[in-house]
Coordinates of C-alpha atoms in Angstrom, one line a residue:
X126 CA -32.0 38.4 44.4
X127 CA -31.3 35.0 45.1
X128 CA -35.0 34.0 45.6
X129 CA -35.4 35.3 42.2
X130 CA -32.5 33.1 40.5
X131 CA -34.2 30.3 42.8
X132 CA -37.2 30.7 40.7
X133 CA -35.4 30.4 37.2
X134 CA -36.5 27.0 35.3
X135 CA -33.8 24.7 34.7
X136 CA -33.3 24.1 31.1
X137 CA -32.9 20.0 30.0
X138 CA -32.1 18.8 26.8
X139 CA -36.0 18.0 27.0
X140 CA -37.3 20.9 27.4
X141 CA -35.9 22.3 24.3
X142 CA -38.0 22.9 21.2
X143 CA -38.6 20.5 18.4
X144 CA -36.3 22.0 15.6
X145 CA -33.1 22.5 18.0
X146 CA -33.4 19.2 19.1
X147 CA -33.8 17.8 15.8
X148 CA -30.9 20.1 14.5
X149 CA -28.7 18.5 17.5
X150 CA -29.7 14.8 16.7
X151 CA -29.0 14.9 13.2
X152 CA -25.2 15.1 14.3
X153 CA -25.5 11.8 15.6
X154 CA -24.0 9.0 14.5
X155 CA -26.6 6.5 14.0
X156 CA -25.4 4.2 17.2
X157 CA -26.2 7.3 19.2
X158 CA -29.5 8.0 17.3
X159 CA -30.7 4.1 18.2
X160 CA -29.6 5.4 22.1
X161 CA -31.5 7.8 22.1
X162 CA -34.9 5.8 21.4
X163 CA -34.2 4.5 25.3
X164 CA -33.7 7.4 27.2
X165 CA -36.9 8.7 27.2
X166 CA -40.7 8.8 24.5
X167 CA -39.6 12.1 23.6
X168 CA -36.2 11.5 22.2
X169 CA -37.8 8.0 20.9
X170 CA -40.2 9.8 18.7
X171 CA -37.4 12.7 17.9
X172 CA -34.7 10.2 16.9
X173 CA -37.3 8.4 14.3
X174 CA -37.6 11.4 12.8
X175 CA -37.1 10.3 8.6
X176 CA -34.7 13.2 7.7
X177 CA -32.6 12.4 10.5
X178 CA -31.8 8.8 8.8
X179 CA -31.5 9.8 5.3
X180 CA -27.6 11.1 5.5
X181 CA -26.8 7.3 7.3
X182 CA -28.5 5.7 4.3
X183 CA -26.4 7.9 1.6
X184 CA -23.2 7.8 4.2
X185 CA -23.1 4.0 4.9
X186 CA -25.3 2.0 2.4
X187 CA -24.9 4.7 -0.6
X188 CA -28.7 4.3 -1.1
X189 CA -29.8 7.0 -3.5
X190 CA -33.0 9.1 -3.6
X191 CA -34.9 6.6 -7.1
X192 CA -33.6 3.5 -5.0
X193 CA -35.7 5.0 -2.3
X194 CA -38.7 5.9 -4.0
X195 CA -38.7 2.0 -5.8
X196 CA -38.3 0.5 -2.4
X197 CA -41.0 2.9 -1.5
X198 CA -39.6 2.4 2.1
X199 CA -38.8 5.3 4.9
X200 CA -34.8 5.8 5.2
X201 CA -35.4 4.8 8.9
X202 CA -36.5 1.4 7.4
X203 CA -34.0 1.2 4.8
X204 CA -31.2 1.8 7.1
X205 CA -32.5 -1.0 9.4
X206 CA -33.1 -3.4 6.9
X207 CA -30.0 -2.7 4.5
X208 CA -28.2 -2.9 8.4
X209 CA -30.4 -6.3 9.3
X210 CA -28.7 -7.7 5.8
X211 CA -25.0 -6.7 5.5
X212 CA -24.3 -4.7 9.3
X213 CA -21.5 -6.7 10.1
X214 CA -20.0 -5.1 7.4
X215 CA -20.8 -1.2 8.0
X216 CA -17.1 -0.2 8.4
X217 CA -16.2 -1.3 4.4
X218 CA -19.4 -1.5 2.8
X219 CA -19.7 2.1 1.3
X220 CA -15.9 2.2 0.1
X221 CA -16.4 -1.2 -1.6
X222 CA -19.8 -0.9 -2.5
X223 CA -18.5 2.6 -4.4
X224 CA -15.7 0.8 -6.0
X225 CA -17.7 -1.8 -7.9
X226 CA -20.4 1.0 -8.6
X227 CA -17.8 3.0 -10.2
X228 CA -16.0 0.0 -12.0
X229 CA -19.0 -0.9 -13.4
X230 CA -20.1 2.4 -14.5
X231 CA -17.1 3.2 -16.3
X232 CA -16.8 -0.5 -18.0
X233 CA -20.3 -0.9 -19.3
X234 CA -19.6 1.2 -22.6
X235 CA -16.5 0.5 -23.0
X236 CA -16.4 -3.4 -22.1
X237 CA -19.6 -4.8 -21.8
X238 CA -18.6 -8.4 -21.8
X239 CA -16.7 -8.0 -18.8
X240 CA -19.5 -6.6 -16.6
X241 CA -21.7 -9.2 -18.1
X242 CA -19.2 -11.8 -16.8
X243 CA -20.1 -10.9 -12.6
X244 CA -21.6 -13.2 -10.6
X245 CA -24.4 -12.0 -8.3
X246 CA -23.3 -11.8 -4.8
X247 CA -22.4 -15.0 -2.0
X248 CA -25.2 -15.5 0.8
X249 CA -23.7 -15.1 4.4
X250 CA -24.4 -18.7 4.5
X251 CA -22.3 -19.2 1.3
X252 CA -19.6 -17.0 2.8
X253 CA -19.5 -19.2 6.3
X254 CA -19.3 -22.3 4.7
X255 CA -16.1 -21.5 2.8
X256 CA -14.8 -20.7 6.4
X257 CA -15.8 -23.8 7.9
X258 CA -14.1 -26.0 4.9
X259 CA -10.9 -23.9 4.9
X260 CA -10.9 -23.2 8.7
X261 CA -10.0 -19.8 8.5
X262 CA -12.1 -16.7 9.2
X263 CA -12.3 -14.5 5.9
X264 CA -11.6 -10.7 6.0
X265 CA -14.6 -8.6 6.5
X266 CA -13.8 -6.2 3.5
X267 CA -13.6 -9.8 1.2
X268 CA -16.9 -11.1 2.6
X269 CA -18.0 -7.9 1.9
X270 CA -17.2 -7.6 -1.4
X271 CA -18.3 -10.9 -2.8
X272 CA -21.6 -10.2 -0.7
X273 CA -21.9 -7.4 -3.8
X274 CA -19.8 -9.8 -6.5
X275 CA -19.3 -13.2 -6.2
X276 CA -16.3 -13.0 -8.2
X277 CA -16.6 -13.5 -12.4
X278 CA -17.3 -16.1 -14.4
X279 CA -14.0 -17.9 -15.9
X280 CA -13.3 -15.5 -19.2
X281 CA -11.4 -13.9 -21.2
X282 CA -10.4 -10.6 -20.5
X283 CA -10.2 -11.0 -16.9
X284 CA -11.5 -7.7 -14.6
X285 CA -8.4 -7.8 -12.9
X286 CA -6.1 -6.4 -15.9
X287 CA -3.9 -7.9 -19.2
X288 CA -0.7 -8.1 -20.7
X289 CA 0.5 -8.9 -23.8
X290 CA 3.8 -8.7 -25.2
X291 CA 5.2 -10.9 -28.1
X292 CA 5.5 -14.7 -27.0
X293 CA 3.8 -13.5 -23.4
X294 CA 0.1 -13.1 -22.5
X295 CA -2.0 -12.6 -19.2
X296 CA -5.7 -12.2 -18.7
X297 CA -6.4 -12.5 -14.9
X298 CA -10.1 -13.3 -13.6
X299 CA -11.7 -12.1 -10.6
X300 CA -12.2 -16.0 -8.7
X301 CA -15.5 -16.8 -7.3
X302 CA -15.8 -18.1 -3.6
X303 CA -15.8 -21.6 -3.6
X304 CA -13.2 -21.8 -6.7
X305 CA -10.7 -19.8 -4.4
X306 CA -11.7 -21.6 -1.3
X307 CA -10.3 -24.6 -3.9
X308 CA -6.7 -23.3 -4.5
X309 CA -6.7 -22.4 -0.5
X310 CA -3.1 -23.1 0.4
X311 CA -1.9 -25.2 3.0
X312 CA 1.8 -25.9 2.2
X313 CA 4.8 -24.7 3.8
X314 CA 5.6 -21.4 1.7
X315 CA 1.8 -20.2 0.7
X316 CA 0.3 -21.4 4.1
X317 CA -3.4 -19.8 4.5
X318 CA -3.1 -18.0 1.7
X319 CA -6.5 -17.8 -0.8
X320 CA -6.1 -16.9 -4.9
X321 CA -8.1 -13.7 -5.4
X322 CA -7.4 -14.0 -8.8
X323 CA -6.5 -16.7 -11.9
X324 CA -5.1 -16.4 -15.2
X325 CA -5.8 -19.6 -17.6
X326 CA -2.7 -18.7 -19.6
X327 CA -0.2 -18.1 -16.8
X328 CA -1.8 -19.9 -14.0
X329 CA -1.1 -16.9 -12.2
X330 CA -2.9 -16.0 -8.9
X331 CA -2.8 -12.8 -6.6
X332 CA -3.1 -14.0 -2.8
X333 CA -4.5 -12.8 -0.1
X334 CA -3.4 -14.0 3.7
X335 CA -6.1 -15.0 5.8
X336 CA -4.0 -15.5 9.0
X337 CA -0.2 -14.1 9.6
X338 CA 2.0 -17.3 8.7
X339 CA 5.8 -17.2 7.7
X340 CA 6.4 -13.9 7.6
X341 CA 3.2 -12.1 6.3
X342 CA 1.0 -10.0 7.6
X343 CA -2.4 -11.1 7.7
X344 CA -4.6 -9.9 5.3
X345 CA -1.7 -8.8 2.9
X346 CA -2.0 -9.5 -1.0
X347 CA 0.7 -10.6 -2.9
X348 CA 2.2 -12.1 -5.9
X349 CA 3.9 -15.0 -5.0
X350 CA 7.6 -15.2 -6.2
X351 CA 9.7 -18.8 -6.3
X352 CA 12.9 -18.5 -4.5
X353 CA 14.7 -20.2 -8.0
X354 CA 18.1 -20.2 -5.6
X355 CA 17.0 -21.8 -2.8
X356 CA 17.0 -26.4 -2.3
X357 CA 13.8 -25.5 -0.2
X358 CA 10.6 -25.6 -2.4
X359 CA 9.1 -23.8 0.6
X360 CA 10.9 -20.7 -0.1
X361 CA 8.6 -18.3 -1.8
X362 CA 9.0 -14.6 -2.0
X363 CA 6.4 -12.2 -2.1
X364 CA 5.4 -8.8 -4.3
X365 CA 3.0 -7.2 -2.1
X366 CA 0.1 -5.4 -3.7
X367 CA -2.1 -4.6 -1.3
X368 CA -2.0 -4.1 2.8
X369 CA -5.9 -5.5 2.6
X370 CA -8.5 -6.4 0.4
X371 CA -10.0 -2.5 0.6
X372 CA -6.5 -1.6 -0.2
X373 CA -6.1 -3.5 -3.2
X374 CA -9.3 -3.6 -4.7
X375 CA -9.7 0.2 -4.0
X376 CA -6.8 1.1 -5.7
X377 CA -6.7 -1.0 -8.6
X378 CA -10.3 0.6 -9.4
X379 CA -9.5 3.9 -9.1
X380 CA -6.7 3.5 -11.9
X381 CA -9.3 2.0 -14.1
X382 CA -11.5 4.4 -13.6
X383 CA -9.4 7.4 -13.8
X384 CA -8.0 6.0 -17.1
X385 CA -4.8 5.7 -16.0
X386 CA -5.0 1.8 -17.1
X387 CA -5.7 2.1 -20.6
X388 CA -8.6 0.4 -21.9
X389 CA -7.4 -1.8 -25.9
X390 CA -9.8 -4.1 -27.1
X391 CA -11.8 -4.7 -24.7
X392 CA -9.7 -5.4 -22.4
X393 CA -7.8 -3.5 -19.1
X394 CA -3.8 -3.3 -19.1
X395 CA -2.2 -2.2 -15.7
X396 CA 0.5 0.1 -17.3
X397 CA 1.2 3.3 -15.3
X398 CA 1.7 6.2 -16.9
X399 CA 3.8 9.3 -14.7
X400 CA 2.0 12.5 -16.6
X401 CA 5.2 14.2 -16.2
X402 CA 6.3 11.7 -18.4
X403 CA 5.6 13.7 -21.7
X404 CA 8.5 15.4 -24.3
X405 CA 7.6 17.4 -27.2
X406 CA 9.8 18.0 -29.8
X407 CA 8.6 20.3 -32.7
X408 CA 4.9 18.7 -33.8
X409 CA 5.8 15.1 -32.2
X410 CA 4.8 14.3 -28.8
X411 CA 6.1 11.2 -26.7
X412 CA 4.9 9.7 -23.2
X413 CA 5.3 6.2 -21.7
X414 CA 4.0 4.0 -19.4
X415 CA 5.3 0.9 -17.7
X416 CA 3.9 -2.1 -15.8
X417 CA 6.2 -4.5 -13.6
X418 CA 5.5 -8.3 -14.2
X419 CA 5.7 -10.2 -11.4
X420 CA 5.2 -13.6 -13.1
X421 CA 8.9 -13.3 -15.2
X422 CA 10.6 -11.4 -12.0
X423 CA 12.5 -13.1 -9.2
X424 CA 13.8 -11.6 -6.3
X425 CA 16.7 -14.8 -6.3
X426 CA 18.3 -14.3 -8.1
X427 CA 17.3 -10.7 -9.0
X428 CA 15.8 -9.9 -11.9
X429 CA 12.9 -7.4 -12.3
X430 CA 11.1 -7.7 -15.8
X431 CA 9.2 -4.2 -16.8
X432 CA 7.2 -3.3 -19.9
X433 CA 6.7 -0.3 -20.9
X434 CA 4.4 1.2 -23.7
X435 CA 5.7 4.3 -25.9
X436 CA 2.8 6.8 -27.8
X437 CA 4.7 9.0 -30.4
X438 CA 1.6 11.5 -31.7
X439 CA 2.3 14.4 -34.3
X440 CA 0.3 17.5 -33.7
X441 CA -3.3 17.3 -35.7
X442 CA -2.1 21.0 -36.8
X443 CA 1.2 20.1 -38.1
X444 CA 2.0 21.5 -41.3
X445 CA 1.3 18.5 -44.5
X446 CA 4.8 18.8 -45.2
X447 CA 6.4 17.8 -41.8
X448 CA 5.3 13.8 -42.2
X449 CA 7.9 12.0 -41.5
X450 CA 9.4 8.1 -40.7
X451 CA 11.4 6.6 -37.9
X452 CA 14.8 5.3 -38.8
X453 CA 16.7 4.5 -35.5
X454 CA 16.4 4.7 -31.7
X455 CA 19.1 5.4 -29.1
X456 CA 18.2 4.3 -25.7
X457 CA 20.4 5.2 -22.3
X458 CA 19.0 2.7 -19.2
X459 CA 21.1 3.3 -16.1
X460 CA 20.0 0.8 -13.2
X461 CA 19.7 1.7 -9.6
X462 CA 23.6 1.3 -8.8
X463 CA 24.3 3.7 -11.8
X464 CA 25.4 1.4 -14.7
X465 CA 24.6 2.4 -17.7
X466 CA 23.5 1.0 -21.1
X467 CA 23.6 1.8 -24.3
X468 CA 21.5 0.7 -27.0
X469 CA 21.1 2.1 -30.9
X470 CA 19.4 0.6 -33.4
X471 CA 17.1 0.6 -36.7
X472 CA 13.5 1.1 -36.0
X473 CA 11.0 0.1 -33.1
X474 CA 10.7 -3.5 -32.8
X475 CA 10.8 -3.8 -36.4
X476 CA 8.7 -1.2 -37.7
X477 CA 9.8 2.0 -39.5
X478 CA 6.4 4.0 -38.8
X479 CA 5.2 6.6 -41.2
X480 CA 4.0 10.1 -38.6
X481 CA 1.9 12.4 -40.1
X482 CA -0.3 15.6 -38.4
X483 CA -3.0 13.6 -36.6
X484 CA -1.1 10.2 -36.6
X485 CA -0.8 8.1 -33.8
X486 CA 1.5 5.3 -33.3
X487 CA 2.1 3.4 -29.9
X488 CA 4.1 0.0 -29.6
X489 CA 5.1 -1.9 -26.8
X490 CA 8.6 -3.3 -25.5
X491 CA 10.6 -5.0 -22.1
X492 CA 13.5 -4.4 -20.3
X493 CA 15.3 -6.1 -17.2
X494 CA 17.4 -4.8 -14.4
X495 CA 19.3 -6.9 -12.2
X496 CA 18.6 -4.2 -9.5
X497 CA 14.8 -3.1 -8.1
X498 CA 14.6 0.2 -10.0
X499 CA 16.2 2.2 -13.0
X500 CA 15.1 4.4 -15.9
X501 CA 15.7 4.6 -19.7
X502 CA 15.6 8.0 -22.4
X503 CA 16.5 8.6 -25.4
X504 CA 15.9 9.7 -28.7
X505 CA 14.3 8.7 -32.0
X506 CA 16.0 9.9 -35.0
X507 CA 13.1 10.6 -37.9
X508 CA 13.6 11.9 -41.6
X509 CA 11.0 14.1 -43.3
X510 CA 9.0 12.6 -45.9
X511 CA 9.1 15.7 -48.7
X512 CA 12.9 16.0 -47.7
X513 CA 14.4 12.7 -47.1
X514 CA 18.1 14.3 -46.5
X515 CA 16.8 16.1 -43.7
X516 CA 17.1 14.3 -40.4
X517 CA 16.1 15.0 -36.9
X518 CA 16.1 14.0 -33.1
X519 CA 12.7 13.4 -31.0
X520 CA 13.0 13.3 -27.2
X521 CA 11.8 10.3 -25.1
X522 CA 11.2 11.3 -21.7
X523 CA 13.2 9.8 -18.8
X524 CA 10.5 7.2 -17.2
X525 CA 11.3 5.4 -14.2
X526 CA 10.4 1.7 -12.7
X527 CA 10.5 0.2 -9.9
X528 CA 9.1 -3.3 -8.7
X529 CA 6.6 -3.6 -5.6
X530 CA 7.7 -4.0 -2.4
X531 CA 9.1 -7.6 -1.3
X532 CA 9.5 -9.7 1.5
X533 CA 12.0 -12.5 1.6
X534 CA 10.9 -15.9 2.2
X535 CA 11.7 -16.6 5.8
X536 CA 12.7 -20.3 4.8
X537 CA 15.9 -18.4 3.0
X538 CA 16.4 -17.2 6.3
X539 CA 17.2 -20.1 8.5

């Protein structure tokens, strides 16, 4: 017997046949799958096998099956030359490469001019010259992402969202390289901190830190916030958006694209809208959404300025007869300690809107709290058209806001 089991071949991964081998490579990750092209001619030839490099083409680069057959290229020599190109930034490309796919996608019928107003992408040698001149290193996922975009050409509306309000308006543009590389900060308050973004109207700017200075995290983006209580000009707050560049940009796109920032006139408005934030009363259905600016906020002394944007709609199949106006509105706002407001009055800002079966009619308003959160609800109070003695209430759903996270200024501190 044991003369027998002496006998037995030993089985190697080598000795296996072509398609398990092949099956068992193509769970490689491609570092491995390079490996293997060293341990021995068999595995060498195996691990070149084309199929095998097609699902680290999709998975990393997001190369598609008509981008391969124009290239008319192999996906082992796609991956390597895509890899040759941008492989320093393998860990973020596909997530931002699928964000500014997506944005674009969703934008071209809808806001043309925007997507007409994107650079082409920095060089590396672009990229590394901003770092020598600022004399910081940039984040991978932002060298990255201007490798795709270089940022947008200085327009109106800005890819990076609107707001407009009565006497207030903001448009904010996504900065090129070498403009942000010229509003990098070096003063006590914003210290290595680069503008991501610019608003002509405002001369508002979302930062990003490129190195952890007085109290930020590197890599963090943030609205900066002027400590209006402090003597030292050096104490700025900050509303952080973002905990990196993936993290901002990311997120910001998939509200766009989702459509929960509604698309008006071209332009992009970052109001947030809670889907459980719908009542129906009868035919008339309301929902808000809200957006927190950060450019009439202050952390000192507090006060948090929200919009928020009301859609009153009457059922398409309403009866003819059940038009009807708006005469007043009664508002309750509690803030986060638990006072509470009351507010009646004639109208929405001004109007007395007509609602008929099919109608829509959306307007926009402000509040302020003195505390980082609250909510509002109500009522509107409506009269019917055909029988103007008859009066009735329509819900407005309870809608909540609440600013960013902050971070005191550590000058306030000492």
């Amino acid at each position: 017997m044991a003369a027998m089991e002496a006998e037995l071949p030993v089985m190697t991964l080598e000795s296996l046949p072509t398609d398990p081998l092949l099956l068992i490579l193509s769970f490689l990750d491609y570092r491995d799958l390079i490996n293997c092209c060293y341990v021995s001619r068999r595995l060498s030839q195996l691990s070149s096998h084309d199929p095998l490099w097609r699902r680290h083409c999709k998975k990393y680069w997001l190369i598609s099956e008509e981008e391969k057959t124009q290239k008319n290229q192999c996906w082992k020599s796609l991956f390597i030359d895509t890899y040759s190109d941008v492989g320093r930034y393998i860990d973020h490309y596909a997530a931002i490469k699928k964000a500014w796919d997506d944005l674009k996608k969703y934008l071209e019928p809808r806001c043309p001019r925007m997507v007409l107003s994107l650079k082409e992408g920095a060089r590396e040698e672009d990229l590394d010259a901003v770092e020598a001149q600022i004399g910081c290193k940039l984040p991978d996922d932002y060298r990255c992402s201007y490798r795709i975009h270089n940022g947008q050409k200085l327009v109106v509306p800005g890819l990076l969202g609107s707001m407009a309000l009565s006497n207030h308006y903001r448009s904010e543009d996504l900065l090129d390289v070498d403009t942000a590389a010229g509003g990098f900060q070096q003063r006590q308050g914003l210290k290595y901190c680069l503008p991501l973004t610019f608003c002509i109207h405002t001369g508002l700017s979302q930062y990003i830190a490129v190195e952890a200075a007085e109290g930020r995290n590197k890599n963090e983006v943030f609205y900066q916030c002027p400590d209006q209580m402090a003597r030292d000009p050096a104490a700025i707050d900050m509303f952080i958006i973002g905990a990196t560049f993936t993290d901002w940009f990311t997120s910001y796109v998939s509200n766009v694209v989702s459509g929960g920032f509604p698309i008006i006139r071209d332009q992009i408005f970052r109001y947030v809208h809670d889907p459980e934030c719908v009542a129906t009363t009868g035919d008339i259905t309301v929902s808000v959404s809200t957006s927190f600016l950060p450019e009439l906020s202050s952390v000192h002394p507090p006060h948090y300025f929200f919009t928020y944007r009301i859609r009153i709609e009457m059922s398409k199949d309403a009866l003819p007869e059940k038009a009807c106006q708006l005469d007043s509105r009664y508002w309750r706002i509690t803030n986060a300690k638990g006072d509470v407001e009351e507010v009646q009055g004639p109208g929405v800002v001004g109007e007395f809107p007509i609602i008929s079966p099919g109608r829509v009619y959306e307007y926009t308003s402000c509040t302020t709290f003195s505390t980082t959160s609250g909510y509002m609800e109500g009522y509107y109070t409506f009269h019917f058209l055909y029988f103007k003695d008859k009066i009735f209430n329509v819900a407005i759903p309870r809608f909540h806001m609440a600013c960013p996270t902050f971070r005191v200024s550590i000058a306030r501190l000492f």
